[in-house]
């Protein structure tokens, strides 16, 4: 496969029909990392047609569950075989550290294994008691059909796996459109699916921009489901485009996530150190380019000054640089656009009265930080409130805002004062308070005395404008299925409703 043949349709790698290409940039130095095909509507239609044929007349939807599960496990093994190469690709494409790239590959492998185990251990349907021995009634689940999978730039391989693994486990075919900014690891994954023996036409890939590729997938009448992960504005457009064909829609649209710290979580030096360390991780992993990032620190007033001072001191020491360099703890932002967005939000926060405790600028270039890279220093903004745009809107950058509270009710009110509802955390030594607050938070994932871990067995998704539907867990598989009730009369006889 040449560097520009990154469109995969019906088992064949090809260039874009129009011959168009796009440069993929390394965010650490803004140099060209790769050249990929820039697909359009014609490529998208061809990919959907291939997926439609593979579903309607192909073997995959009818392949025994055990065989589908075996293929998923084979893919997990191939991912581990190529772990270093994929991690390097992910690091250079997204800017994250090489170790983060390795962790991503491991998590992707876990997702494929989880959905393989889930489907192979299921029963043959749910028997429904119809109240008569003459009736056999069962609810079964079947694949939904052709799936359009649209993934974001921050975790391209991970987000692809959260969609591809359950889609395949359920027996669907699909077309995937990765972000045009970070498509390279998804290209590698599609190659591994083919190597594992997935039939031609089941997995199709179109690299290209959201408009026209994503827009065409969302509106396409031959697509039965669209699963989108990305920003709220784009997600709204996907939902609107999908509405006329009444296809299934699953949306994960990010969040503005609170990390609530009570004073008793800082009672000892060890407790304090842990809470500060986790607040750093919550906000600045992958330069804050995480949908569940704990970008809103909501800390009890009595410990605010000590907590924020130490947080800022440590944030200033975070080692920024190219993610493949030894000792680097945090890489660049993914693009010039994201860098501009970060600068905008910091400037607007300061204009609205926030107090800068650290960061707020691009760092000086050095041996591991090229001058043209999209680097921005981890930034802590104190004295923030919910009227500020930086508090209300998803910044997707290394920005941590600080709000304070005095009572438990006030903490909960602040944490829930967002149109999003993806994730949040509460830090306290009081077990009763932990359960109360976790129960009152309107967020799809709530961590107690921790931040960021997820399990493939547990559903992931949000309340409010964080989206609809769930990924991972049994519900993540259910998104890619239709329920069918089969009612069989074993002793049919005339009803005699009509006398004649």
PDB file of N, CA and C in Angstrom, residues 171-225:
ATOM      1  N   UNK A 171     -21.937  -8.749  14.422  1.00  0.00           N
ATOM      2  CA  UNK A 171     -22.171  -9.239  13.075  1.00  0.00           C
ATOM      3  C   UNK A 171     -22.453  -8.167  12.036  1.00  0.00           C
ATOM      4  N   UNK A 172     -22.099  -6.927  12.329  1.00  0.00           N
ATOM      5  CA  UNK A 172     -22.343  -5.825  11.401  1.00  0.00           C
ATOM      6  C   UNK A 172     -21.218  -5.668  10.389  1.00  0.00           C
ATOM      7  N   UNK A 173     -21.465  -4.857   9.390  1.00  0.00           N
ATOM      8  CA  UNK A 173     -20.421  -4.327   8.510  1.00  0.00           C
ATOM      9  C   UNK A 173     -20.320  -2.832   8.784  1.00  0.00           C
ATOM     10  N   UNK A 174     -19.223  -2.208   8.330  1.00  0.00           N
ATOM     11  CA  UNK A 174     -19.068  -0.795   8.688  1.00  0.00           C
ATOM     12  C   UNK A 174     -18.211  -0.039   7.695  1.00  0.00           C
ATOM     13  N   UNK A 175     -18.353   1.293   7.775  1.00  0.00           N
ATOM     14  CA  UNK A 175     -17.448   2.253   7.152  1.00  0.00           C
ATOM     15  C   UNK A 175     -16.956   3.150   8.274  1.00  0.00           C
ATOM     16  N   UNK A 176     -15.645   3.288   8.400  1.00  0.00           N
ATOM     17  CA  UNK A 176     -15.105   4.159   9.436  1.00  0.00           C
ATOM     18  C   UNK A 176     -14.440   5.366   8.801  1.00  0.00           C
ATOM     19  N   UNK A 177     -14.686   6.521   9.419  1.00  0.00           N
ATOM     20  CA  UNK A 177     -14.015   7.754   9.020  1.00  0.00           C
ATOM     21  C   UNK A 177     -13.235   8.282  10.221  1.00  0.00           C
ATOM     22  N   UNK A 178     -11.918   8.107  10.228  1.00  0.00           N
ATOM     23  CA  UNK A 178     -11.131   8.694  11.315  1.00  0.00           C
ATOM     24  C   UNK A 178     -10.983  10.192  11.116  1.00  0.00           C
ATOM     25  N   UNK A 179     -10.556  10.868  12.156  1.00  0.00           N
ATOM     26  CA  UNK A 179     -10.271  12.300  12.011  1.00  0.00           C
ATOM     27  C   UNK A 179      -9.217  12.502  10.934  1.00  0.00           C
ATOM     28  N   UNK A 180      -9.417  13.510  10.122  1.00  0.00           N
ATOM     29  CA  UNK A 180      -8.433  13.819   9.092  1.00  0.00           C
ATOM     30  C   UNK A 180      -7.109  14.286   9.684  1.00  0.00           C
ATOM     31  N   UNK A 181      -7.137  14.671  10.962  1.00  0.00           N
ATOM     32  CA  UNK A 181      -5.917  15.143  11.624  1.00  0.00           C
ATOM     33  C   UNK A 181      -5.038  13.986  12.061  1.00  0.00           C
ATOM     34  N   UNK A 182      -5.653  12.869  12.494  1.00  0.00           N
ATOM     35  CA  UNK A 182      -4.887  11.747  13.055  1.00  0.00           C
ATOM     36  C   UNK A 182      -5.410  10.404  12.526  1.00  0.00           C
ATOM     37  N   UNK A 183      -5.258  10.117  11.235  1.00  0.00           N
ATOM     38  CA  UNK A 183      -5.857   8.900  10.679  1.00  0.00           C
ATOM     39  C   UNK A 183      -4.961   7.668  10.681  1.00  0.00           C
ATOM     40  N   UNK A 184      -3.687   7.801  11.021  1.00  0.00           N
ATOM     41  CA  UNK A 184      -2.714   6.770  10.669  1.00  0.00           C
ATOM     42  C   UNK A 184      -2.879   5.460  11.431  1.00  0.00           C
ATOM     43  N   UNK A 185      -3.187   5.519  12.712  1.00  0.00           N
ATOM     44  CA  UNK A 185      -3.330   4.269  13.464  1.00  0.00           C
ATOM     45  C   UNK A 185      -4.588   3.512  13.042  1.00  0.00           C
ATOM     46  N   UNK A 186      -5.610   4.212  12.607  1.00  0.00           N
ATOM     47  CA  UNK A 186      -6.818   3.541  12.124  1.00  0.00           C
ATOM     48  C   UNK A 186      -6.526   2.790  10.830  1.00  0.00           C
ATOM     49  N   UNK A 187      -5.709   3.367   9.969  1.00  0.00           N
ATOM     50  CA  UNK A 187      -5.294   2.673   8.750  1.00  0.00           C
ATOM     51  C   UNK A 187      -4.599   1.365   9.115  1.00  0.00           C
ATOM     52  N   UNK A 188      -3.734   1.421  10.115  1.00  0.00           N
ATOM     53  CA  UNK A 188      -3.028   0.217  10.562  1.00  0.00           C
ATOM     54  C   UNK A 188      -4.012  -0.827  11.085  1.00  0.00           C
ATOM     55  N   UNK A 189      -4.999  -0.401  11.856  1.00  0.00           N
ATOM     56  CA  UNK A 189      -5.979  -1.333  12.411  1.00  0.00           C
ATOM     57  C   UNK A 189      -6.780  -2.028  11.311  1.00  0.00           C
ATOM     58  N   UNK A 190      -7.177  -1.305  10.281  1.00  0.00           N
ATOM     59  CA  UNK A 190      -7.922  -1.924   9.182  1.00  0.00           C
ATOM     60  C   UNK A 190      -7.054  -2.972   8.481  1.00  0.00           C
ATOM     61  N   UNK A 191      -5.775  -2.716   8.355  1.00  0.00           N
ATOM     62  CA  UNK A 191      -4.862  -3.705   7.779  1.00  0.00           C
ATOM     63  C   UNK A 191      -4.824  -4.964   8.648  1.00  0.00           C
ATOM     64  N   UNK A 192      -4.853  -4.797   9.951  1.00  0.00           N
ATOM     65  CA  UNK A 192      -4.821  -5.957  10.840  1.00  0.00           C
ATOM     66  C   UNK A 192      -6.114  -6.763  10.747  1.00  0.00           C
ATOM     67  N   UNK A 193      -7.246  -6.078  10.573  1.00  0.00           N
ATOM     68  CA  UNK A 193      -8.511  -6.800  10.412  1.00  0.00           C
ATOM     69  C   UNK A 193      -8.469  -7.695   9.180  1.00  0.00           C
ATOM     70  N   UNK A 194      -7.914  -7.163   8.102  1.00  0.00           N
ATOM     71  CA  UNK A 194      -7.796  -7.968   6.884  1.00  0.00           C
ATOM     72  C   UNK A 194      -6.840  -9.130   7.099  1.00  0.00           C
ATOM     73  N   UNK A 195      -5.730  -8.872   7.774  1.00  0.00           N
ATOM     74  CA  UNK A 195      -4.771  -9.936   8.053  1.00  0.00           C
ATOM     75  C   UNK A 195      -5.388 -11.041   8.897  1.00  0.00           C
ATOM     76  N   UNK A 196      -6.293 -10.673   9.808  1.00  0.00           N
ATOM     77  CA  UNK A 196      -6.947 -11.657  10.668  1.00  0.00           C
ATOM     78  C   UNK A 196      -7.973 -12.498   9.919  1.00  0.00           C
ATOM     79  N   UNK A 197      -8.306 -12.108   8.685  1.00  0.00           N
ATOM     80  CA  UNK A 197      -9.226 -12.904   7.888  1.00  0.00           C
ATOM     81  C   UNK A 197     -10.630 -12.370   7.776  1.00  0.00           C
ATOM     82  N   UNK A 198     -10.851 -11.093   8.133  1.00  0.00           N
ATOM     83  CA  UNK A 198     -12.181 -10.517   7.992  1.00  0.00           C
ATOM     84  C   UNK A 198     -12.555 -10.462   6.518  1.00  0.00           C
ATOM     85  N   UNK A 199     -13.739 -10.925   6.146  1.00  0.00           N
ATOM     86  CA  UNK A 199     -14.115 -10.933   4.722  1.00  0.00           C
ATOM     87  C   UNK A 199     -14.123  -9.537   4.109  1.00  0.00           C
ATOM     88  N   UNK A 200     -13.807  -9.471   2.817  1.00  0.00           N
ATOM     89  CA  UNK A 200     -13.808  -8.199   2.097  1.00  0.00           C
ATOM     90  C   UNK A 200     -15.181  -7.551   2.168  1.00  0.00           C
ATOM     91  N   UNK A 201     -15.175  -6.241   2.341  1.00  0.00           N
ATOM     92  CA  UNK A 201     -16.421  -5.482   2.378  1.00  0.00           C
ATOM     93  C   UNK A 201     -16.982  -5.286   3.765  1.00  0.00           C
ATOM     94  N   UNK A 202     -16.530  -6.072   4.736  1.00  0.00           N
ATOM     95  CA  UNK A 202     -17.055  -5.923   6.098  1.00  0.00           C
ATOM     96  C   UNK A 202     -16.500  -4.664   6.746  1.00  0.00           C
ATOM     97  N   UNK A 203     -15.200  -4.424   6.576  1.00  0.00           N
ATOM     98  CA  UNK A 203     -14.555  -3.243   7.145  1.00  0.00           C
ATOM     99  C   UNK A 203     -14.101  -2.334   6.012  1.00  0.00           C
ATOM    100  N   UNK A 204     -14.619  -1.123   5.970  1.00  0.00           N
ATOM    101  CA  UNK A 204     -14.272  -0.152   4.940  1.00  0.00           C
ATOM    102  C   UNK A 204     -13.815   1.137   5.609  1.00  0.00           C
ATOM    103  N   UNK A 205     -12.878   1.818   4.979  1.00  0.00           N
ATOM    104  CA  UNK A 205     -12.268   3.023   5.551  1.00  0.00           C
ATOM    105  C   UNK A 205     -12.228   4.120   4.510  1.00  0.00           C
ATOM    106  N   UNK A 206     -12.679   5.306   4.889  1.00  0.00           N
ATOM    107  CA  UNK A 206     -12.530   6.480   4.028  1.00  0.00           C
ATOM    108  C   UNK A 206     -11.845   7.573   4.833  1.00  0.00           C
ATOM    109  N   UNK A 207     -10.638   7.931   4.433  1.00  0.00           N
ATOM    110  CA  UNK A 207      -9.944   9.048   5.056  1.00  0.00           C
ATOM    111  C   UNK A 207     -10.366  10.330   4.353  1.00  0.00           C
ATOM    112  N   UNK A 208     -10.651  11.347   5.138  1.00  0.00           N
ATOM    113  CA  UNK A 208     -11.091  12.611   4.563  1.00  0.00           C
ATOM    114  C   UNK A 208     -11.719  13.495   5.614  1.00  0.00           C
ATOM    115  N   UNK A 209     -12.199  14.634   5.195  1.00  0.00           N
ATOM    116  CA  UNK A 209     -12.743  15.635   6.110  1.00  0.00           C
ATOM    117  C   UNK A 209     -14.166  15.293   6.541  1.00  0.00           C
ATOM    118  N   UNK A 210     -14.576  15.927   7.635  1.00  0.00           N
ATOM    119  CA  UNK A 210     -15.936  15.725   8.132  1.00  0.00           C
ATOM    120  C   UNK A 210     -16.981  16.092   7.091  1.00  0.00           C
ATOM    121  N   UNK A 211     -16.727  17.116   6.349  1.00  0.00           N
ATOM    122  CA  UNK A 211     -17.561  17.487   5.210  1.00  0.00           C
ATOM    123  C   UNK A 211     -16.653  17.452   3.976  1.00  0.00           C
ATOM    124  N   UNK A 212     -16.814  16.427   3.116  1.00  0.00           N
ATOM    125  CA  UNK A 212     -18.070  15.719   2.854  1.00  0.00           C
ATOM    126  C   UNK A 212     -18.210  14.314   3.451  1.00  0.00           C
ATOM    127  N   UNK A 213     -17.116  13.677   3.932  1.00  0.00           N
ATOM    128  CA  UNK A 213     -17.187  12.246   4.236  1.00  0.00           C
ATOM    129  C   UNK A 213     -18.121  11.957   5.406  1.00  0.00           C
ATOM    130  N   UNK A 214     -17.878  12.612   6.553  1.00  0.00           N
ATOM    131  CA  UNK A 214     -18.727  12.367   7.720  1.00  0.00           C
ATOM    132  C   UNK A 214     -20.164  12.768   7.476  1.00  0.00           C
ATOM    133  N   UNK A 215     -20.342  13.899   6.812  1.00  0.00           N
ATOM    134  CA  UNK A 215     -21.703  14.372   6.524  1.00  0.00           C
ATOM    135  C   UNK A 215     -22.447  13.386   5.637  1.00  0.00           C
ATOM    136  N   UNK A 216     -21.770  12.847   4.637  1.00  0.00           N
ATOM    137  CA  UNK A 216     -22.421  11.889   3.735  1.00  0.00           C
ATOM    138  C   UNK A 216     -22.758  10.593   4.472  1.00  0.00           C
ATOM    139  N   UNK A 217     -21.867  10.134   5.323  1.00  0.00           N
ATOM    140  CA  UNK A 217     -22.162   8.927   6.102  1.00  0.00           C
ATOM    141  C   UNK A 217     -23.390   9.123   6.976  1.00  0.00           C
ATOM    142  N   UNK A 218     -23.494  10.277   7.610  1.00  0.00           N
ATOM    143  CA  UNK A 218     -24.609  10.524   8.530  1.00  0.00           C
ATOM    144  C   UNK A 218     -25.949  10.548   7.808  1.00  0.00           C
ATOM    145  N   UNK A 219     -25.978  11.056   6.591  1.00  0.00           N
ATOM    146  CA  UNK A 219     -27.241  11.189   5.874  1.00  0.00           C
ATOM    147  C   UNK A 219     -27.554  10.002   4.977  1.00  0.00           C
ATOM    148  N   UNK A 220     -26.589   9.131   4.746  1.00  0.00           N
ATOM    149  CA  UNK A 220     -26.725   8.099   3.720  1.00  0.00           C
ATOM    150  C   UNK A 220     -27.894   7.164   4.016  1.00  0.00           C
ATOM    151  N   UNK A 221     -28.787   6.955   3.063  1.00  0.00           N
ATOM    152  CA  UNK A 221     -29.956   6.112   3.321  1.00  0.00           C
ATOM    153  C   UNK A 221     -29.629   4.636   3.516  1.00  0.00           C
ATOM    154  N   UNK A 222     -28.457   4.177   3.070  1.00  0.00           N
ATOM    155  CA  UNK A 222     -28.087   2.776   3.231  1.00  0.00           C
ATOM    156  C   UNK A 222     -27.288   2.509   4.501  1.00  0.00           C
ATOM    157  N   UNK A 223     -27.107   3.526   5.302  1.00  0.00           N
ATOM    158  CA  UNK A 223     -26.473   3.363   6.613  1.00  0.00           C
ATOM    159  C   UNK A 223     -27.565   3.175   7.659  1.00  0.00           C
ATOM    160  N   UNK A 224     -27.419   2.132   8.485  1.00  0.00           N
ATOM    161  CA  UNK A 224     -28.440   1.814   9.486  1.00  0.00           C
ATOM    162  C   UNK A 224     -28.152   2.416  10.852  1.00  0.00           C
ATOM    163  N   UNK A 225     -26.895   2.748  11.117  1.00  0.00           N
ATOM    164  CA  UNK A 225     -26.506   3.317  12.410  1.00  0.00           C
ATOM    165  C   UNK A 225     -25.315   4.229  12.190  1.00  0.00           C
TER     166      UNK A 225
END
